[in-house]
Tab-separated table of C-alpha atoms in Angstrom:
chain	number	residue	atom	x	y	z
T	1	UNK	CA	173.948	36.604	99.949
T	2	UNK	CA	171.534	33.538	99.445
T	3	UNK	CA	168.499	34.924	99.172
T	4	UNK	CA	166.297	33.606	102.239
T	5	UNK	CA	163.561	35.517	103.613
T	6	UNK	CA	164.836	37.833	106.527
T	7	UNK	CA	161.470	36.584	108.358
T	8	UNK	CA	163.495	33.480	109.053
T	9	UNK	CA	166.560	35.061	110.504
T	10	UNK	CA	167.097	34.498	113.874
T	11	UNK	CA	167.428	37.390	116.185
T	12	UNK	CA	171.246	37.210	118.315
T	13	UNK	CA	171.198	40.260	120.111
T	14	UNK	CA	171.762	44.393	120.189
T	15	UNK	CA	174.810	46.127	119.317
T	16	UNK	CA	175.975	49.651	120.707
T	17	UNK	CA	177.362	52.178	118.066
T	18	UNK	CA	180.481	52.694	120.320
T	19	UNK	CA	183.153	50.221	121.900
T	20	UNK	CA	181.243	47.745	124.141
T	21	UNK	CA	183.336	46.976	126.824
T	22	UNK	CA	182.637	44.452	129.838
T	23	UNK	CA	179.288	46.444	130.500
T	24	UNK	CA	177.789	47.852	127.570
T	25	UNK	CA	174.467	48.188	129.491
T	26	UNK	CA	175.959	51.010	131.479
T	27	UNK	CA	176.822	53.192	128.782
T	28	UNK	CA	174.925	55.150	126.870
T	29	UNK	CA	174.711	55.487	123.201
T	30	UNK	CA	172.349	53.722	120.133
T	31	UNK	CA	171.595	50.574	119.520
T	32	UNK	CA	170.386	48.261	116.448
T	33	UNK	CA	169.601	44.605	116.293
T	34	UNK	CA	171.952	41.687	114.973
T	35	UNK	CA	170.686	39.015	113.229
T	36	UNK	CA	171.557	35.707	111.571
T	37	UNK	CA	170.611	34.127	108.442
T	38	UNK	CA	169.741	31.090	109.558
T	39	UNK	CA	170.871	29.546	105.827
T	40	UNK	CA	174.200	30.825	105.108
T	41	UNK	CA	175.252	32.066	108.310
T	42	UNK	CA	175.630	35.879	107.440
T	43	UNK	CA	175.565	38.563	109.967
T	44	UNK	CA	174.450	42.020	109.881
T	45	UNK	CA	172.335	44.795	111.202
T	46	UNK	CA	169.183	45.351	110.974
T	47	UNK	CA	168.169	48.981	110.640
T	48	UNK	CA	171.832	49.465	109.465
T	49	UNK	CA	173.374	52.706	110.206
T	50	UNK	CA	172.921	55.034	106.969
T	51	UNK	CA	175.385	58.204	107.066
T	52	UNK	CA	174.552	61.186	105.594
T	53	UNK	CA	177.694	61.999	103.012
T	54	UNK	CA	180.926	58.711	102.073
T	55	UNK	CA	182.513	61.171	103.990
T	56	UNK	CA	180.818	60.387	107.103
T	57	UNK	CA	182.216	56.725	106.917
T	58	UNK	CA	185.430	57.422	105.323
T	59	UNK	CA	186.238	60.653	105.324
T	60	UNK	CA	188.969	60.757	108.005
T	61	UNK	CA	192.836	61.575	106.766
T	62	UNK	CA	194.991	58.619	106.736
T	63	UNK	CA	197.184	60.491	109.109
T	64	UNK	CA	194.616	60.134	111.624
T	65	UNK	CA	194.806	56.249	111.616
T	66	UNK	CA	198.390	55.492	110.739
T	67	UNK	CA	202.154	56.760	111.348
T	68	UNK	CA	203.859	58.041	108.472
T	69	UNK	CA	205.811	54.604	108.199
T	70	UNK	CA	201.944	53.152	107.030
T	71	UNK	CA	203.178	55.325	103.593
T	72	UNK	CA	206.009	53.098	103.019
T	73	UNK	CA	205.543	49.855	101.197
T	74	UNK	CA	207.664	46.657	103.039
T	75	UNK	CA	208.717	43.440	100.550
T	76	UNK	CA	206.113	41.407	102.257
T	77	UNK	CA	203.176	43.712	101.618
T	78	UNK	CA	200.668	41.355	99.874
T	79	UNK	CA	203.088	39.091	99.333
T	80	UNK	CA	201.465	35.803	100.492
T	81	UNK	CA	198.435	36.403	98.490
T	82	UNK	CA	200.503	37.454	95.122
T	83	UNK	CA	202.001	33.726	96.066
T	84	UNK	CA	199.030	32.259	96.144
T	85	UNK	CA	197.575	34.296	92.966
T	86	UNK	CA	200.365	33.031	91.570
T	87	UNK	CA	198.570	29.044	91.930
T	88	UNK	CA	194.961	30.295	90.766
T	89	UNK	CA	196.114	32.251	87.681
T	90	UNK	CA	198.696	31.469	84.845
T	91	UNK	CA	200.425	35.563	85.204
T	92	UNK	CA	201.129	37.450	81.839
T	93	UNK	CA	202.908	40.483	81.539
T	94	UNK	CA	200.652	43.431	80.897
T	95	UNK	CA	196.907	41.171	83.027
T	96	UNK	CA	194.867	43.880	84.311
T	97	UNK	CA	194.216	44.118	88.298
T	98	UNK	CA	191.852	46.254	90.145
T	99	UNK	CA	191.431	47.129	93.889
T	100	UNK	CA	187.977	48.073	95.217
T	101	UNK	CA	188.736	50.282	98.216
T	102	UNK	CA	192.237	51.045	97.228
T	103	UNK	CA	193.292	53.081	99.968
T	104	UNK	CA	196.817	54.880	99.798
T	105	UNK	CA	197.404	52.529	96.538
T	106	UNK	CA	199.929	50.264	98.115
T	107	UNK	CA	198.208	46.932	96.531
T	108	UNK	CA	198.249	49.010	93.087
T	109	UNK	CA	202.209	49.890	93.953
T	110	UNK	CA	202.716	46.036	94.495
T	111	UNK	CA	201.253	44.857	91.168
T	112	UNK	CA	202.533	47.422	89.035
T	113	UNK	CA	206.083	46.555	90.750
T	114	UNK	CA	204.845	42.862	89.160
T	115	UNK	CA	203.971	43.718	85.834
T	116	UNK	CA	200.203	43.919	86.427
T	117	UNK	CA	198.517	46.757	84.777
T	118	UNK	CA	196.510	48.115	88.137
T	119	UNK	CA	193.968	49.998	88.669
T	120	UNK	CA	191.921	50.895	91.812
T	121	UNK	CA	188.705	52.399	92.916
T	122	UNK	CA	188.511	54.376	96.165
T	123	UNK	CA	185.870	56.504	97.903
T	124	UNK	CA	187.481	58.627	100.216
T	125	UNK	CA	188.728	61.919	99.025
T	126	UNK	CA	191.745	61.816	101.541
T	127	UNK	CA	192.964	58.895	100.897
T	128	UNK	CA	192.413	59.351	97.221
T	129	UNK	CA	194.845	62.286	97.205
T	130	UNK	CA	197.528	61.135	98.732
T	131	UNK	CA	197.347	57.740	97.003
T	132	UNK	CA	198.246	59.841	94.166
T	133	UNK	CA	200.540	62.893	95.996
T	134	UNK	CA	202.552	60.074	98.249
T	135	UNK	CA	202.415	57.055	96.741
T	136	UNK	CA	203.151	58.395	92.803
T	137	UNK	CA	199.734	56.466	91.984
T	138	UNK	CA	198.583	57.160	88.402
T	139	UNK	CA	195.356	59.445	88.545
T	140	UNK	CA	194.199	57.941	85.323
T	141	UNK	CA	193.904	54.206	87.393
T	142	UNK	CA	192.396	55.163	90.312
T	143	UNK	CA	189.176	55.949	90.197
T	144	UNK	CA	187.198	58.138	93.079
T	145	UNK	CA	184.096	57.060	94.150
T	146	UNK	CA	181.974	53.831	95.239
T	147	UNK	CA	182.025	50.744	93.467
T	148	UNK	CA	178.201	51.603	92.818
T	149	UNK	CA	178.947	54.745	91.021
T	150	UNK	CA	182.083	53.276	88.893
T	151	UNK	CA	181.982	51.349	85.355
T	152	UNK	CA	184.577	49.734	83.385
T	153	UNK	CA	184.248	47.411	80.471
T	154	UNK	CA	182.701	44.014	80.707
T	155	UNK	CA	185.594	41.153	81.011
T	156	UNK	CA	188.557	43.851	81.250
T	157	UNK	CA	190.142	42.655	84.423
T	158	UNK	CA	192.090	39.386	85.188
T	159	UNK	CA	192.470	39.895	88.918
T	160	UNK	CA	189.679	42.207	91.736
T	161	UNK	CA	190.565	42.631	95.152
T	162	UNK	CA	187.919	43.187	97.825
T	163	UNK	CA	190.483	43.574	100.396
T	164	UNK	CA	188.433	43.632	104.066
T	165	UNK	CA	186.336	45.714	101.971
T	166	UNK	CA	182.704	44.128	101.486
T	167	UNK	CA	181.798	44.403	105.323
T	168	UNK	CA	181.592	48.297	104.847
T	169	UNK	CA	179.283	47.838	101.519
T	170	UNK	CA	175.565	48.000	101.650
T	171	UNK	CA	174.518	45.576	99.215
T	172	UNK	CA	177.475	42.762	99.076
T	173	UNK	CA	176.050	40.254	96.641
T	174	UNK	CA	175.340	43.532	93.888
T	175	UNK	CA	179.367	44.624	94.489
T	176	UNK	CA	180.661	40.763	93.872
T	177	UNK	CA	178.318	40.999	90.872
T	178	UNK	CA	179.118	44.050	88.894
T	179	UNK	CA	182.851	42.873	89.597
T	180	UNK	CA	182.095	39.644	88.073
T	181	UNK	CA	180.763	41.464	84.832
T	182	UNK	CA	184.460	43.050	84.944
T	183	UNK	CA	186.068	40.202	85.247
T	184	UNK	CA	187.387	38.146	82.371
T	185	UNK	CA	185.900	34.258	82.333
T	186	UNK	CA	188.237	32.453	84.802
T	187	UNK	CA	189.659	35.663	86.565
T	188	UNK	CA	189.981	35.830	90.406
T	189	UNK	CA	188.550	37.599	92.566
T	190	UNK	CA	190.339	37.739	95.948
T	191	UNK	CA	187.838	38.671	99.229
T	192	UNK	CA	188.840	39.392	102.724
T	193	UNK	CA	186.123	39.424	105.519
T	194	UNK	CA	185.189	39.012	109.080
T	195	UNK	CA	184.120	35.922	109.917
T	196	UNK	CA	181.123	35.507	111.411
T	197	UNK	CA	182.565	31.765	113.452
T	198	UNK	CA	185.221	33.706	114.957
T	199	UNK	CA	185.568	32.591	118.411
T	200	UNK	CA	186.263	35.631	119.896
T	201	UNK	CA	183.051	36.776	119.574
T	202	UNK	CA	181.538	33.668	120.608
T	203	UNK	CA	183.147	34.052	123.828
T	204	UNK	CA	182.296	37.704	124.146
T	205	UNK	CA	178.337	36.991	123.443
T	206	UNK	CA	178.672	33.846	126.173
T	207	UNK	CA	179.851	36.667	128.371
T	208	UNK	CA	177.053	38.730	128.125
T	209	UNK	CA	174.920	36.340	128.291
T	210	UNK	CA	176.048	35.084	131.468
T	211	UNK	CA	176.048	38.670	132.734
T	212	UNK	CA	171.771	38.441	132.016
T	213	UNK	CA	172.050	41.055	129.081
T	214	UNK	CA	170.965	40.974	125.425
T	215	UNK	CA	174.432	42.655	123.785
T	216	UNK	CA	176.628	40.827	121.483
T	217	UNK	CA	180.076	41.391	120.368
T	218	UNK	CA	179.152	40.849	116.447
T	219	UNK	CA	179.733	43.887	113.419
T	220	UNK	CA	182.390	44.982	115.064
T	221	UNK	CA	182.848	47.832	115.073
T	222	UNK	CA	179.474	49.553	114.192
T	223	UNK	CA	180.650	53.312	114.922
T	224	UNK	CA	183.449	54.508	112.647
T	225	UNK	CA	184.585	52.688	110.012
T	226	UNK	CA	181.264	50.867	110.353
T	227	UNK	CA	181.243	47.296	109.847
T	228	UNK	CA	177.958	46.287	108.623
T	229	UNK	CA	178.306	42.435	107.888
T	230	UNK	CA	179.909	39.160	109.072
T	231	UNK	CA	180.448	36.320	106.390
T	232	UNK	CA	180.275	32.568	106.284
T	233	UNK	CA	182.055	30.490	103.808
T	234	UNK	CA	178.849	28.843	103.126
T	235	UNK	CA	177.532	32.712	102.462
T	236	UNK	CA	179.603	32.637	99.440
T	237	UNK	CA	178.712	28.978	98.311
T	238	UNK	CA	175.365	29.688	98.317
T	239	UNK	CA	175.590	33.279	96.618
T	240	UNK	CA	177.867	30.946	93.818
T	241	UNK	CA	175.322	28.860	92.797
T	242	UNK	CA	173.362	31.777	91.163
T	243	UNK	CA	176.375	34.411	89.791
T	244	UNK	CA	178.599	32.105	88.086
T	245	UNK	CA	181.281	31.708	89.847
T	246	UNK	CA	183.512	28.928	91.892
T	247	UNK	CA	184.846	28.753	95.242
T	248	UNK	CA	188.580	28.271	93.958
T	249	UNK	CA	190.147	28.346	97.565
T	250	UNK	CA	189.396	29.679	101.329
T	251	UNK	CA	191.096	30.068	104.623
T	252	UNK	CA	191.247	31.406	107.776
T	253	UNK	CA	193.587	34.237	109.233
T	254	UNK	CA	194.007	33.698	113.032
T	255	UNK	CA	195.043	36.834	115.233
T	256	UNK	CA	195.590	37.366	118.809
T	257	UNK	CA	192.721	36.983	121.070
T	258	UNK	CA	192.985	40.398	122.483
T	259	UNK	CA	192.562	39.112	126.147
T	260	UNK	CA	195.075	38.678	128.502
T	261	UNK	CA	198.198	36.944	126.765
T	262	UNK	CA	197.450	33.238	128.591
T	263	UNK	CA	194.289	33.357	126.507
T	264	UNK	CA	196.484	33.297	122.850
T	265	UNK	CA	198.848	30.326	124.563
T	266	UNK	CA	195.082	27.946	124.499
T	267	UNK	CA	193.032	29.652	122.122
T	268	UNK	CA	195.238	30.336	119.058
T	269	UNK	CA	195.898	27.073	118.242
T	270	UNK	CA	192.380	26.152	118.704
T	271	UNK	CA	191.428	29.002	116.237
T	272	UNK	CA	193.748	27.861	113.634
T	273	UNK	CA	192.566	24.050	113.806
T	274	UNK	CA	189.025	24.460	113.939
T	275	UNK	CA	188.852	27.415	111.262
T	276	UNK	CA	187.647	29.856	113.747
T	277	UNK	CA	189.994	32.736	113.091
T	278	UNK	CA	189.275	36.417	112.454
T	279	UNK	CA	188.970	37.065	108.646
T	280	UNK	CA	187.753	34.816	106.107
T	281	UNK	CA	189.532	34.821	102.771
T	282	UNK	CA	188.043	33.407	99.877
T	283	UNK	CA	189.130	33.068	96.066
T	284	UNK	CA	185.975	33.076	93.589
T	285	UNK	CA	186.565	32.264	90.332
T	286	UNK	CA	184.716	33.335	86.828
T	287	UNK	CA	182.819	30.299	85.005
């Protein structure tokens, strides 16, 4: 995302390509190294785990992850972050949105409901099909495939959506930048990642480390959909300053802790004042 030399990355620890647990040096499985940049703060693997076919990493049935009530579409789905599109952009009938990793289509169902014109990329077959069979998505708007493989014309969009999203992505920084050369000069682009300051995790690796092992709880999780990346906001202030773009906005989504429920009484308030939550959200805007 910045550019540094990976030589001066600092090493944090090893990740298992299965759920961790309190003893992850009892179980058996493979292992790759995490590491820092020690500039921006970014995450990641390194070797990352390459599968052989998209279908590898996303080629499971929706079914398989969610009850059929995940195909119905509530009034508050992508609501806050229309409301807050709605202070970023000045909305015209007919602006053209698209979402990368569209999924079943239900952001697509939301903006067409608005008066957006949408359209949506996504590489899983499944998921592709019954966007279209279940949801009524247009097949002409929704493209199958990965962002790499996809064109449109330069400046066509007014809104992109990387909607938790870039983590899975091999090369981050090339996906914000072909979407930039979509995107019309002071379009939005809305991103949703992990953060790599999320507490959790810092607790977790403190854990281990008191245990005398070299795991860590970071990429999250790195079997199935992999997660190959943690972001800093400062990952995405440095990558600005070379790909024309402006940080217009950024916050921080706080979840439970997933501990025992005591832990959310402290720790969720704590996450929520010192910007330590979950995801990172952040608004870029064309120059």
């Amino acid at each position: 995302m910045c550019g540094s030399s990976t030589n001066t990355h600092k090493i944090l620890g090893k990740r298992l390509n299965r759920s961790q647990g309190k003893n992850p040096e009892k179980k058996i499985g493979i292992t790759t190294t995490v590491v820092k940049c020690s500039n921006c703060g970014l995450i990641y693997s390194n070797p990352q785990p390459i599968p052989f076919s998209i279908n590898d990493h996303y080629g499971v049935p929706p079914e398989n992850y969610w009850k059929e009530e995940y195909f119905t579409v509530s009034d508050n789905y992508f609501k806050g972050e229309v409301e807050k599109l709605n202070k970023l952009i000045d909305f015209k009938e007919g602006m053209k949105s698209l979402d990368v990793g569209a999924g079943i289509g239900k952001q697509m169902f939301v903006l067409t409901k608005l008066g957006f014109d949408a359209y949506g990329i996504e590489p899983s077959k499944p998921f592709y099909e019954r966007a279209i069979l279940k949801m009524g998505i247009n097949p002409d708007k929704l493209k199958l495939g990965m962002i790499e493989e996809v064109e449109y014309p330069e400046n066509y969009f007014d809104f992109i959506s990387f909607g938790v999203v870039l983590e899975h992505l091999y090369n981050p920084s090339d996906s914000i930048i072909k979407a930039l050369k979509w995107l019309k000069p002071n379009g939005i682009i809305h991103i949703e990642v992990p953060s790599s300051n999320w507490l959790i995790v810092k607790i977790i690796n403190l854990f281990y480390k008191l245990k005398l092992t070299d795991y860590v709880g970071n990429i999250s999780p790195m079997h199935v959909p992999y997660h190959l990346y943690e972001f800093n906001l400062k990952s995405f202030q440095e990558h600005s300053k070379t790909h024309g773009y402006d940080l217009a906005s950024h916050e921080y989504y706080v979840s439970k802790t997933f501990m025992p429920k005591i832990a959310d009484f402290f720790l969720v308030p704590y996450m929520k004042k010192t910007n330590k939550g979950m995801l990172l959200c952040v608004w870029l805007r064309k120059r």
